[in-house]
Structure formats: C-alpha cells, structure tokens
PDB file of C-alpha atoms in Angstrom:
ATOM      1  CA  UNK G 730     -20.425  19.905  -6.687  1.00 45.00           C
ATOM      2  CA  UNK G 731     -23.057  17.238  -5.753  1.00 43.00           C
ATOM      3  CA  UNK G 732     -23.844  18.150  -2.499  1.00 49.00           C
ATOM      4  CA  UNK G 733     -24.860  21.540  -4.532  1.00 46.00           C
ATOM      5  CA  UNK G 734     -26.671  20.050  -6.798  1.00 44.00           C
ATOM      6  CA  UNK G 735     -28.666  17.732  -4.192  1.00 49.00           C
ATOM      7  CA  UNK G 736     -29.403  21.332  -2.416  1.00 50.00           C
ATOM      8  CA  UNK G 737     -30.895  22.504  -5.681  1.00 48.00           C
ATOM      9  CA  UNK G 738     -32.636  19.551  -6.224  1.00 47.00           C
ATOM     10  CA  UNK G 739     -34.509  19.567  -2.721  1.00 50.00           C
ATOM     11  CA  UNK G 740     -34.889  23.585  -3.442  1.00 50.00           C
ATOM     12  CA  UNK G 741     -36.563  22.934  -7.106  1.00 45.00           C
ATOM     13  CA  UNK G 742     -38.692  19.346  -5.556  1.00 45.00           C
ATOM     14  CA  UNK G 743     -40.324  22.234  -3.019  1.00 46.00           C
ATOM     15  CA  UNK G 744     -41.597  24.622  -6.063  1.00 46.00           C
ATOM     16  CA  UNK G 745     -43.254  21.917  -7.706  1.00 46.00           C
ATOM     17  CA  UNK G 746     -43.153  18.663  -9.368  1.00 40.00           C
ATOM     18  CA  UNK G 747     -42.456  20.309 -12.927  1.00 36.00           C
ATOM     19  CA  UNK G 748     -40.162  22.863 -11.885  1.00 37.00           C
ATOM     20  CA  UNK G 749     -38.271  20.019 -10.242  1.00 34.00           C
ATOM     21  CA  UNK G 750     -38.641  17.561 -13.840  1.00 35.00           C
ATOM     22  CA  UNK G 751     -36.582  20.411 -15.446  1.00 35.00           C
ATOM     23  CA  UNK G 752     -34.131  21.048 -12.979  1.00 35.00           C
ATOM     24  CA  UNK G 753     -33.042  17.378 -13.522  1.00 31.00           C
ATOM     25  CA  UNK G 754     -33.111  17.796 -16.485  1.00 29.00           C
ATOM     26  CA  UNK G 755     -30.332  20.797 -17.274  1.00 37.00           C
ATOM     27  CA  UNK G 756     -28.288  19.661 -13.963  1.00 37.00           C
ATOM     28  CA  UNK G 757     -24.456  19.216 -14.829  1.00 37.00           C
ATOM     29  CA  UNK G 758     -23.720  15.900 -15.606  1.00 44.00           C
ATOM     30  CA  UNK G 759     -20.035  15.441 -14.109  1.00 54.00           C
ATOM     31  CA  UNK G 760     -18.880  11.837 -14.677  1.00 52.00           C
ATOM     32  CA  UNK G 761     -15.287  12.582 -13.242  1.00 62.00           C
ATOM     33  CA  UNK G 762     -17.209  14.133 -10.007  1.00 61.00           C
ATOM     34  CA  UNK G 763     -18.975  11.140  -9.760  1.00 64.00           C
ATOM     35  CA  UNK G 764     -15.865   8.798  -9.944  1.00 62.00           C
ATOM     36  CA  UNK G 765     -14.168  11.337  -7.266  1.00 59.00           C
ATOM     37  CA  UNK G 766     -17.279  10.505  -4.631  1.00 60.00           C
ATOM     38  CA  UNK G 767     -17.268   7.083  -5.595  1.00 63.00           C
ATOM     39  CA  UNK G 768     -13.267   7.217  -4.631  1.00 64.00           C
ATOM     40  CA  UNK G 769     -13.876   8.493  -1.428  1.00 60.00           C
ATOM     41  CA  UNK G 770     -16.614   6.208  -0.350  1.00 66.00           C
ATOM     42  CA  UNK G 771     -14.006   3.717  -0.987  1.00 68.00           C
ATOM     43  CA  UNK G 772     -11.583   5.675   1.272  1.00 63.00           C
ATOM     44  CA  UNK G 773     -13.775   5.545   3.971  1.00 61.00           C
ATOM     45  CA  UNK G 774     -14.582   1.842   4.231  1.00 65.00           C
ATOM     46  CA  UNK G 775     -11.073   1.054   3.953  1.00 66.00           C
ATOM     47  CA  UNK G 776     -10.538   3.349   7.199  1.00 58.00           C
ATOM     48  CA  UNK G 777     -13.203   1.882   8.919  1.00 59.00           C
ATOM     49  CA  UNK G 778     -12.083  -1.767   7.790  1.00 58.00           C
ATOM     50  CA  UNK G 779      -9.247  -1.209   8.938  1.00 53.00           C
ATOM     51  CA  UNK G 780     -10.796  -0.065  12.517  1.00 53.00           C
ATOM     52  CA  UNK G 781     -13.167  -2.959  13.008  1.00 54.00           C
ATOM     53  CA  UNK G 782     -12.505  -4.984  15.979  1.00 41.00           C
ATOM     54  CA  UNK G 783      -9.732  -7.502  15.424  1.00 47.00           C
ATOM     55  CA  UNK G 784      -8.325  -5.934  12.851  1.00 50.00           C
ATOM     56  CA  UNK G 785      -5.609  -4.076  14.646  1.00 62.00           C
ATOM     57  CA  UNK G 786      -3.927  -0.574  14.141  1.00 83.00           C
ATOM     58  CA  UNK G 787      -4.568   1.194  10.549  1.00 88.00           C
ATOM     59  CA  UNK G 788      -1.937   2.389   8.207  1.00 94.00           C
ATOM     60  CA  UNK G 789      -1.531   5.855   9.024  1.00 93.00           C
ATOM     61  CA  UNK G 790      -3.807   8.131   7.193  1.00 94.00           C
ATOM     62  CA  UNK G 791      -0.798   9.685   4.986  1.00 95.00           C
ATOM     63  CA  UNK G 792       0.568   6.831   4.518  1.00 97.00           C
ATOM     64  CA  UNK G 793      -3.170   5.533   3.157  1.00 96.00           C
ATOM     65  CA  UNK G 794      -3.884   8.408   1.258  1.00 96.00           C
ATOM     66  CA  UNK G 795      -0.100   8.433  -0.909  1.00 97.00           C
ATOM     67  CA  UNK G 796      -0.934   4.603  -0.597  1.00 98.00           C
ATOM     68  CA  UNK G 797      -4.526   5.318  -2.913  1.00 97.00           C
ATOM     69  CA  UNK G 798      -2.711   8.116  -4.895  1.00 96.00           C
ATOM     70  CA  UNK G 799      -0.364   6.209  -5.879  1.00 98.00           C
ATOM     71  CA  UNK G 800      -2.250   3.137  -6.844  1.00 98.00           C
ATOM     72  CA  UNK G 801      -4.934   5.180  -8.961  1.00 97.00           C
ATOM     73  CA  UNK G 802      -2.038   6.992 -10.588  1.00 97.00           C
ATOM     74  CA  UNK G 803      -0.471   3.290 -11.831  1.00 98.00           C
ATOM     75  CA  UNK G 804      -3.672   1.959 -12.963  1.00 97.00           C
ATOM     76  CA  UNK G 805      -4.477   5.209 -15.112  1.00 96.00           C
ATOM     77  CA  UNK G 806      -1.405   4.412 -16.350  1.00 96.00           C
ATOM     78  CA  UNK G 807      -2.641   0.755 -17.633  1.00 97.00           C
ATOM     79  CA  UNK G 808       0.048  -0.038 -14.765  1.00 98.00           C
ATOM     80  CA  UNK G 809      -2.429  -2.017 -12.338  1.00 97.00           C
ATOM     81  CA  UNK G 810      -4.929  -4.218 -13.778  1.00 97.00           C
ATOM     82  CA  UNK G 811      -6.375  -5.875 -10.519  1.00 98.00           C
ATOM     83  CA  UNK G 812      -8.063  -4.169  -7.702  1.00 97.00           C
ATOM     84  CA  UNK G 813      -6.182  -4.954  -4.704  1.00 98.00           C
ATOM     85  CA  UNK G 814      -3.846  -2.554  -3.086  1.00 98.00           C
ATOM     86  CA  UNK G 815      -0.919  -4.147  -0.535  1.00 98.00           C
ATOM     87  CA  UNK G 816       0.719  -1.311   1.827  1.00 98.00           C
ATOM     88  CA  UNK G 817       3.903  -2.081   3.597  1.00 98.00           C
ATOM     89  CA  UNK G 818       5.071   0.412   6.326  1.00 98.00           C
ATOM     90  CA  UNK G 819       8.354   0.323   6.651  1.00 98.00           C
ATOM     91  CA  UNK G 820       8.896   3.233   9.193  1.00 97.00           C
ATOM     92  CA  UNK G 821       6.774   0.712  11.774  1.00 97.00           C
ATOM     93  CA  UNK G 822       9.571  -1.927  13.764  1.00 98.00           C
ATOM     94  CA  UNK G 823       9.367  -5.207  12.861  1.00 98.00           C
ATOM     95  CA  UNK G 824       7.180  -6.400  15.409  1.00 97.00           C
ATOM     96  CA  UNK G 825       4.354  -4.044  14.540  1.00 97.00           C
ATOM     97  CA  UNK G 826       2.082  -5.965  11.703  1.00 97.00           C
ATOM     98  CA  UNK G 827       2.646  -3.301   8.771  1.00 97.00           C
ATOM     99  CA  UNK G 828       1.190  -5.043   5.808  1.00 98.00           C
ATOM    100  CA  UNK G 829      -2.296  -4.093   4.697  1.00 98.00           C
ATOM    101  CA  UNK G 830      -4.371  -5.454   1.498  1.00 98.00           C
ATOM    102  CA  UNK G 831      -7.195  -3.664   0.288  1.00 98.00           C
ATOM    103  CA  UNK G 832      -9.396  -4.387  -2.006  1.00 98.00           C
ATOM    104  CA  UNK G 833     -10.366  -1.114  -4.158  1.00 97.00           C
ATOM    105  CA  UNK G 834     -13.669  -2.009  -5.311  1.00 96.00           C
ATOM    106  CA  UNK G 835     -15.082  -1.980  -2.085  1.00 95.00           C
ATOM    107  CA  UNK G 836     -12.517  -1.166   0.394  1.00 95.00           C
ATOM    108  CA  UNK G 837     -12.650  -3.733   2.971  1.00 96.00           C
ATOM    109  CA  UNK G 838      -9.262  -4.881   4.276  1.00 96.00           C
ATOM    110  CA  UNK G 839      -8.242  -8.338   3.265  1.00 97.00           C
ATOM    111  CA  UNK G 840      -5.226  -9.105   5.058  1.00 97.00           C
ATOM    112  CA  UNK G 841      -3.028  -7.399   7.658  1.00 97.00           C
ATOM    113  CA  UNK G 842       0.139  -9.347   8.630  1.00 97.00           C
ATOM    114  CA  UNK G 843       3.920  -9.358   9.797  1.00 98.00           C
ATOM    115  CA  UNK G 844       6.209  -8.898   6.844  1.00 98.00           C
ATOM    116  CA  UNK G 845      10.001  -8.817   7.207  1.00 98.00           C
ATOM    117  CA  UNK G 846      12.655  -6.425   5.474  1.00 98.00           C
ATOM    118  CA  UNK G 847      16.191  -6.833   4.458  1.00 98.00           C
ATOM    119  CA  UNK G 848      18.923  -7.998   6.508  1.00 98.00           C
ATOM    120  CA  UNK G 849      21.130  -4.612   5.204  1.00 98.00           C
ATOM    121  CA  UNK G 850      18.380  -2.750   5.662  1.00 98.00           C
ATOM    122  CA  UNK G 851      18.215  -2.386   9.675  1.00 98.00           C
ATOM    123  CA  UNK G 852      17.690  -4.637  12.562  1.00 97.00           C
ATOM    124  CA  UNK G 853      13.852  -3.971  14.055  1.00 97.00           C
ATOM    125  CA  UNK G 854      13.575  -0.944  12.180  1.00 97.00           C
ATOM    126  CA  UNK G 855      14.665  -0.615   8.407  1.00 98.00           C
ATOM    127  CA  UNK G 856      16.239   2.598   7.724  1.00 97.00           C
ATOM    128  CA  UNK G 857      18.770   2.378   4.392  1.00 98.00           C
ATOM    129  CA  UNK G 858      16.638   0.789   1.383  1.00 98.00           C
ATOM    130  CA  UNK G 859      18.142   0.310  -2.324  1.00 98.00           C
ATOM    131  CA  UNK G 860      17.953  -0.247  -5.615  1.00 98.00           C
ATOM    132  CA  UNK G 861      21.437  -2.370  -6.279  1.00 98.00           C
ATOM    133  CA  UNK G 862      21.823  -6.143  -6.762  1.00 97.00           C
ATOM    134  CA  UNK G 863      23.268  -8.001  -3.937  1.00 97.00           C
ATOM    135  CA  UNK G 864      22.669  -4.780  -1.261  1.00 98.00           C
ATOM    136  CA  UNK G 865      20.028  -7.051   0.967  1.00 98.00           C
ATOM    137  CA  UNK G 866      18.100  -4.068   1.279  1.00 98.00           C
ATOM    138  CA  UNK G 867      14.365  -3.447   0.524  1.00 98.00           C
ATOM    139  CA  UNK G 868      12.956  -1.352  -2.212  1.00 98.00           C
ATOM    140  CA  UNK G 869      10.725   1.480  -1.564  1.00 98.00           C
ATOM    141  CA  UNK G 870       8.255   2.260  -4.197  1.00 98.00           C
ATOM    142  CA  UNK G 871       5.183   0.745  -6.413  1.00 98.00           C
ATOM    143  CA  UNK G 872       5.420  -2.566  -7.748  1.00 98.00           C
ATOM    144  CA  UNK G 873       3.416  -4.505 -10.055  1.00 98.00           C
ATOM    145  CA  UNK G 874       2.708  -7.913  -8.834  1.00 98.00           C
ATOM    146  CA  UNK G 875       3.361 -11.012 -11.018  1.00 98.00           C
ATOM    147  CA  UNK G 876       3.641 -14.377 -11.803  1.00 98.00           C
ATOM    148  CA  UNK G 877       3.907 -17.407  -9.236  1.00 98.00           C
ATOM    149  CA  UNK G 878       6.538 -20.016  -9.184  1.00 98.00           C
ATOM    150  CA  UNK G 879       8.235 -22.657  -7.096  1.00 97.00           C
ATOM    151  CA  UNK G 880      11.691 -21.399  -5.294  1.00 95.00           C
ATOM    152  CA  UNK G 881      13.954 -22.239  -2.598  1.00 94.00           C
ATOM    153  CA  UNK G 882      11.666 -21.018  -0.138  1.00 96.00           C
ATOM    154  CA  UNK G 883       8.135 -23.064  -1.479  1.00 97.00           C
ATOM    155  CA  UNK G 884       5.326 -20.632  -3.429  1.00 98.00           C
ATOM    156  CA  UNK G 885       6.816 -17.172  -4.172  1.00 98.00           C
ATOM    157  CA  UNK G 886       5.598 -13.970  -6.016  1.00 98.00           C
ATOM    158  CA  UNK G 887       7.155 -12.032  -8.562  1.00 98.00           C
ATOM    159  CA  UNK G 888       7.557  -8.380  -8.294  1.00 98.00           C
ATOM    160  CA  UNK G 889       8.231  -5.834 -10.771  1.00 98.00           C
ATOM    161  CA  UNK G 890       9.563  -2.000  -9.562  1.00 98.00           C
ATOM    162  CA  UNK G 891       7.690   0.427 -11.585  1.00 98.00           C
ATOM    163  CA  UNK G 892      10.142   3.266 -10.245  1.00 98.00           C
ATOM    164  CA  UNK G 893      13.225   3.843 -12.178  1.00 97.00           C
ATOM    165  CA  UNK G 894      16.312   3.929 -10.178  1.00 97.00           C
ATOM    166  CA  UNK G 895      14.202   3.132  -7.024  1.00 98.00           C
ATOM    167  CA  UNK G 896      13.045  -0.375  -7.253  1.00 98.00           C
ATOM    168  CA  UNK G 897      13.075  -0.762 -11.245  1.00 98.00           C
ATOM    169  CA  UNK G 898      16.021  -3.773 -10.782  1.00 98.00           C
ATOM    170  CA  UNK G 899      13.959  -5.691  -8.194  1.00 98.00           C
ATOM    171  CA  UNK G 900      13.351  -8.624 -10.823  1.00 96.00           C
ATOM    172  CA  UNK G 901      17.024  -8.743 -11.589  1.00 97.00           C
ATOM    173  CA  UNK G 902      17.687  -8.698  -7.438  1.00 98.00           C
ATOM    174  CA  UNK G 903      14.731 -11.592  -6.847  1.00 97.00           C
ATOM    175  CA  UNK G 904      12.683  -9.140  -4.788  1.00 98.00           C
ATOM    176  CA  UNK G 905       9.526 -11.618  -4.135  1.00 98.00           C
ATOM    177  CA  UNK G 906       7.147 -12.368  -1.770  1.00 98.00           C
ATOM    178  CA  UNK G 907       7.836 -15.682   0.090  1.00 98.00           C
ATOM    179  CA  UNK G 908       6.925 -17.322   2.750  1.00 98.00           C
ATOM    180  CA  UNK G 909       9.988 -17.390   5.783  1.00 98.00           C
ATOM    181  CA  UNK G 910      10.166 -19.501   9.253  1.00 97.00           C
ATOM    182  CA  UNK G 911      11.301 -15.955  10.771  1.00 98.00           C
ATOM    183  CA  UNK G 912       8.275 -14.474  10.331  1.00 98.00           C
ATOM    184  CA  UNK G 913       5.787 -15.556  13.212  1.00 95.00           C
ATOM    185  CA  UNK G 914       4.856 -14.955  16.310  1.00 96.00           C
ATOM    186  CA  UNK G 915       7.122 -17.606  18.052  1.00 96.00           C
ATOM    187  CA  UNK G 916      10.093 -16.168  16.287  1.00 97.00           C
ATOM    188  CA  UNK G 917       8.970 -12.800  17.421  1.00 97.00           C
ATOM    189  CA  UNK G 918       8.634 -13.709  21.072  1.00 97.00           C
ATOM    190  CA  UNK G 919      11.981 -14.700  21.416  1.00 97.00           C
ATOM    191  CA  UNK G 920      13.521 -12.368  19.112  1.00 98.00           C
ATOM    192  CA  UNK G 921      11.945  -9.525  20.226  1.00 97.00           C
ATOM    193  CA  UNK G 922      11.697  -8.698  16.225  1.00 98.00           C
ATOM    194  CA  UNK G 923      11.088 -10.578  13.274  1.00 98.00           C
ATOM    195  CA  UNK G 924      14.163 -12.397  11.064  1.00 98.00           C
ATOM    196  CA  UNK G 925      15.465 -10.598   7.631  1.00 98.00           C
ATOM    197  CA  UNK G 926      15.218 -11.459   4.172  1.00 98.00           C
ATOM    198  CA  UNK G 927      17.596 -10.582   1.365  1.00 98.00           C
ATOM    199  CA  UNK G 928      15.663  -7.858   0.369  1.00 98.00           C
ATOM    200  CA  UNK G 929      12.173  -9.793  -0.433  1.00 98.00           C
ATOM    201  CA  UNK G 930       9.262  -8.699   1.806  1.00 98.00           C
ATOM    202  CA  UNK G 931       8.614 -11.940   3.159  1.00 98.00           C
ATOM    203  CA  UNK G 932       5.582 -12.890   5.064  1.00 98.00           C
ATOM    204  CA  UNK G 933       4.410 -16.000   7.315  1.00 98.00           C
ATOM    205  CA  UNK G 934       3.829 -19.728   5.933  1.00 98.00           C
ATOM    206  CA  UNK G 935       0.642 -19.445   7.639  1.00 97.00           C
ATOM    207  CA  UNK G 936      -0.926 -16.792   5.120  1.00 98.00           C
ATOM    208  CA  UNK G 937       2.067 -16.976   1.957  1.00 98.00           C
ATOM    209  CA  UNK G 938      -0.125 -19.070  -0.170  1.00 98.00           C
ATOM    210  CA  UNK G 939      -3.839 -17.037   0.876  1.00 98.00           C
ATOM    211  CA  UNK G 940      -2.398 -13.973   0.439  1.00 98.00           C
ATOM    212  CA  UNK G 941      -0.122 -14.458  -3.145  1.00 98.00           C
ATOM    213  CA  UNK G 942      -2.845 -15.977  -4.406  1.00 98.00           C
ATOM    214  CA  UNK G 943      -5.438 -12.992  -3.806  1.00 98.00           C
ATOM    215  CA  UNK G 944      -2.825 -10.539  -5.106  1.00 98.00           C
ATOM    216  CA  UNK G 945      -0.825 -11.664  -7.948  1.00 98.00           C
ATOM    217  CA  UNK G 946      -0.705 -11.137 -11.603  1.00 98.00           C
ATOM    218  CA  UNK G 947      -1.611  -7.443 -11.635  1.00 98.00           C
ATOM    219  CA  UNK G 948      -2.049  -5.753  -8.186  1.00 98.00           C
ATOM    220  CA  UNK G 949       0.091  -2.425  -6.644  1.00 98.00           C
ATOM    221  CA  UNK G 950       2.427  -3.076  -3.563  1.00 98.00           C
ATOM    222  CA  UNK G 951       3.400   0.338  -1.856  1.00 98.00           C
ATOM    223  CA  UNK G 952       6.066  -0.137  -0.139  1.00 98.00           C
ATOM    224  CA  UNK G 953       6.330   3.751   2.294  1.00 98.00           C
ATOM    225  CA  UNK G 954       9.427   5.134   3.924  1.00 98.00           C
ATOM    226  CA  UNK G 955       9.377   8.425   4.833  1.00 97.00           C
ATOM    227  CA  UNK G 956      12.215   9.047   2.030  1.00 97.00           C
ATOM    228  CA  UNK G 957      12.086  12.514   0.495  1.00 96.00           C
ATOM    229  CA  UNK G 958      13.975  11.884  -2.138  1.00 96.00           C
ATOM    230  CA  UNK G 959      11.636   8.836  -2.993  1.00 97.00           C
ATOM    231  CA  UNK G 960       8.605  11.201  -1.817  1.00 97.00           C
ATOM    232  CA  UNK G 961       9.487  14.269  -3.979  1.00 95.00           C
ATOM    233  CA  UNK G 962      10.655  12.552  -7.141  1.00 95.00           C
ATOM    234  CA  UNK G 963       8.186   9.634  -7.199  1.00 97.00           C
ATOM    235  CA  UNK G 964       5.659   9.576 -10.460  1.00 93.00           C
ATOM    236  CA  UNK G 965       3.198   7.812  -9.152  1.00 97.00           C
ATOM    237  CA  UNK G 966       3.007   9.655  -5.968  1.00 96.00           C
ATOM    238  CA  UNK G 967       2.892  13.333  -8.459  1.00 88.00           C
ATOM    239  CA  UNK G 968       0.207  12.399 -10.658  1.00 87.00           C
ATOM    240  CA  UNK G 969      -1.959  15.269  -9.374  1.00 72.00           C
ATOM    241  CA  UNK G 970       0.969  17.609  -9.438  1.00 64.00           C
ATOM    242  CA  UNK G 971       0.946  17.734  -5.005  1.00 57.00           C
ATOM    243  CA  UNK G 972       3.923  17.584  -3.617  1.00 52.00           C
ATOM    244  CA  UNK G 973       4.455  14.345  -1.255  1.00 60.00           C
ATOM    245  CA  UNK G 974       7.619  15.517   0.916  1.00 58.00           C
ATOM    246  CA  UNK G 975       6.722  17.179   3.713  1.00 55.00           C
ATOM    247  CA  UNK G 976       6.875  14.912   6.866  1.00 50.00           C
ATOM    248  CA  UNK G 977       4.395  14.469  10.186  1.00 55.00           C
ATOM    249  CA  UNK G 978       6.036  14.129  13.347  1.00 52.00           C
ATOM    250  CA  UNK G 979       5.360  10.749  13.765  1.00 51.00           C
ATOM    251  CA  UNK G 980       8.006  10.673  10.503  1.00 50.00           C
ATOM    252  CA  UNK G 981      10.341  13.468  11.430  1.00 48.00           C
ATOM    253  CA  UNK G 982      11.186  11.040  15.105  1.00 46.00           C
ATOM    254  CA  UNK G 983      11.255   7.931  12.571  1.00 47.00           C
ATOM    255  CA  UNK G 984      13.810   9.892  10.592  1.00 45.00           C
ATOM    256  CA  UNK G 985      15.390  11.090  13.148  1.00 45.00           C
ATOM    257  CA  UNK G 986      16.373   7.297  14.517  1.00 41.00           C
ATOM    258  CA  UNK G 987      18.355   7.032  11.413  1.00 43.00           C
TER     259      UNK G 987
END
C-alpha cells in the first residue's frame, strides 16, 4: 500500500505542485499499514544485528519470525508490557549459544548466550519438554518475565507460562532464570556440552545479573521446539489465524533424532 502511494505521489509531484498538494491531501491514511512497515523495519535490524561481526549465528528465520508473532500477539493481549524479546532454541545442542534478546523498539540484539535445559529433558540436545511438577524438563512456550529474588543459586528471575497446559505451572515448578557453574565455556570444553538444570533455563554467572536485569518485570521469553502439537495449538503463535506446524528440514532431521 505505501510503496503505491509513494508511486502516486512521485506521479502527481511531476504534473505540478498543486496537483501534487491535493493528492496528499485525499491519500489513504492507513495507521495499521504504517505500524506493519514500522514492524518490519524492526525485523530487519534484528536480522542484521544479529549478523554483525561478533555476534555469532542468528536464530533461524522461522524460528525469528514465530519468535515476533508471538511476542506482538502477547502484548496485544496487555500480556507483555516491556519491549524486549528473549528466544531460546531448543532444537540447537547445548553447545551452540541459542539464547537471543532483542529489543523491539529498535531491534538490535542485546544479548546472545549459552543457556542450559533440563536434566529429563535430553543430554546435548533436549528432546521431551513438560508441563508437570517435579519432571526436570523444560517448558516450551511464551512466558511473561517477573519479579527478582534471592535463591539457592544467587539472583534469579521469575517466570510465568502464559500457555495453558504447556508451561502455565512453571511458577508452581520454580522455572527461573539463574545463574549455574555448568554453564560456561570451561564446563563446555570438558564436557563437550553444557550441565542441566531442573527445568529452569539457566544461563552463565558471567551475564545472570546483566541480562535479568534488562529483561524482567514484563518481557516475552519464547522458548521454540519444533513441537507440533505446541506449534498447531499455541494462541500466541495463531493470532493471525496462520497455521505454525509445518516443519523445515533443518526441523524434520531435529525431529527425527528424537
């Protein structure tokens, strides 16, 4: 729609200075077009954040783009109140760093780091993720970050599943964000792969307080899996009324490891 109206514009500005005044004037305003672009400007720089040098490997683009549909789904919702958007991969091996923040204002990438998954969830890979107390397994799903505390392992994060019968008990199972001694890079080169929590996506002491800090009290966590169950019944990821459950073949071989 705009890049029409920008070719009528140029097409009006060459028959005159008045004919162009009241083509201005009578063009659509289309406020929901306009927060679309604006959407997918931000798309763009969080791409090519993600590609600058140093930054490492990207989420991959489905992943990124059920990643954004989700989190503008939750915060139409009054879900999400705070513009940052963290993205764990959990089809990626331990070893891999598959946490991304974003920042949705202006999509530069604010962190990407190691996170760990549960110990009953798989050993490098995670593969079996749940929704029942004392399973050790991660949660797939959107969460709502919230409040900070004090715990057995230092400064911690709240969570709060947003996805009945997917992650919806993850306050009643502790699921937080902590900081753990097996996630680092010394553990990892002797490992091989990173230690497991008891379901919490825990991250390195190194960035736990940075990064908790920057997204609590209000931000989305996406935690992917190529699930179809999750991907087909999820209401955050059907907001637009698209189907999410058809797999890549980068998915179908992470599926098929199972």
């Amino acid at each position: 729609i705009l890049s029409l109206m920008r070719s009528a514009a140029r097409r009006a500005a060459k028959a005159g200075p008045m004919f162009f005044a009241a083509a201005m004037l009578v063009a659509p305003a289309d406020a929901s077009a306009e927060q679309a672009t604006a959407r997918g400007r931000v798309a763009d720089r969080m791409e090519i954040a993600a590609l600058r040098e140093g930054a490492g490997s990207p989420p991959r683009r489905r992943v990124l783009d059920l990643a954004r549909r989700a989190y503008h789904c939750a915060a139409g919702k009054g879900e999400i109140s705070e513009p940052y958007l963290a993205i764990i991969d959990y089809s990626l091996p331990s070893s891999r760093k598959r946490l991304w923040v974003y920042d949705m204002k202006t999509g530069d990438l604010v962190f990407h780091e190691l996170v760990a998954h549960g110990r009953n969830s798989g050993l490098d890979r995670a593969y079996a993720f749940s929704n029942i107390v004392g399973s050790k397994q991660s949660s797939l799903g959107l969460f709502r970050t919230a409040g900070t505390y004090y715990g057995a392992h230092g400064y911690s994060m709240n969570l709060v599943g947003l996805e009945v019968g997917v992650n919806d008990k993850a306050y009643e199972r502790r699921i937080v964000m902590h900081a753990a001694e097996y996630v680092d890079d010394a553990f990892l080169a002797r490992h091989g792969r990173l230690g497991r929590s008891w379901g919490c996506p825990a991250v390195s002491s190194r960035v736990n307080r940075r990064l908790i800090d920057t997204i609590k009290a209000g931000s989305a966590v996406f935690v992917y899996y190529p699930d179809l169950d999750w991907l087909d019944g999820s209401t955050f990821l059907g907001c637009d009324g698209i189907a999410s459950g058809e797999l890549d073949s980068s998915e179908r071989t992470a599926v098929a490891i199972r």
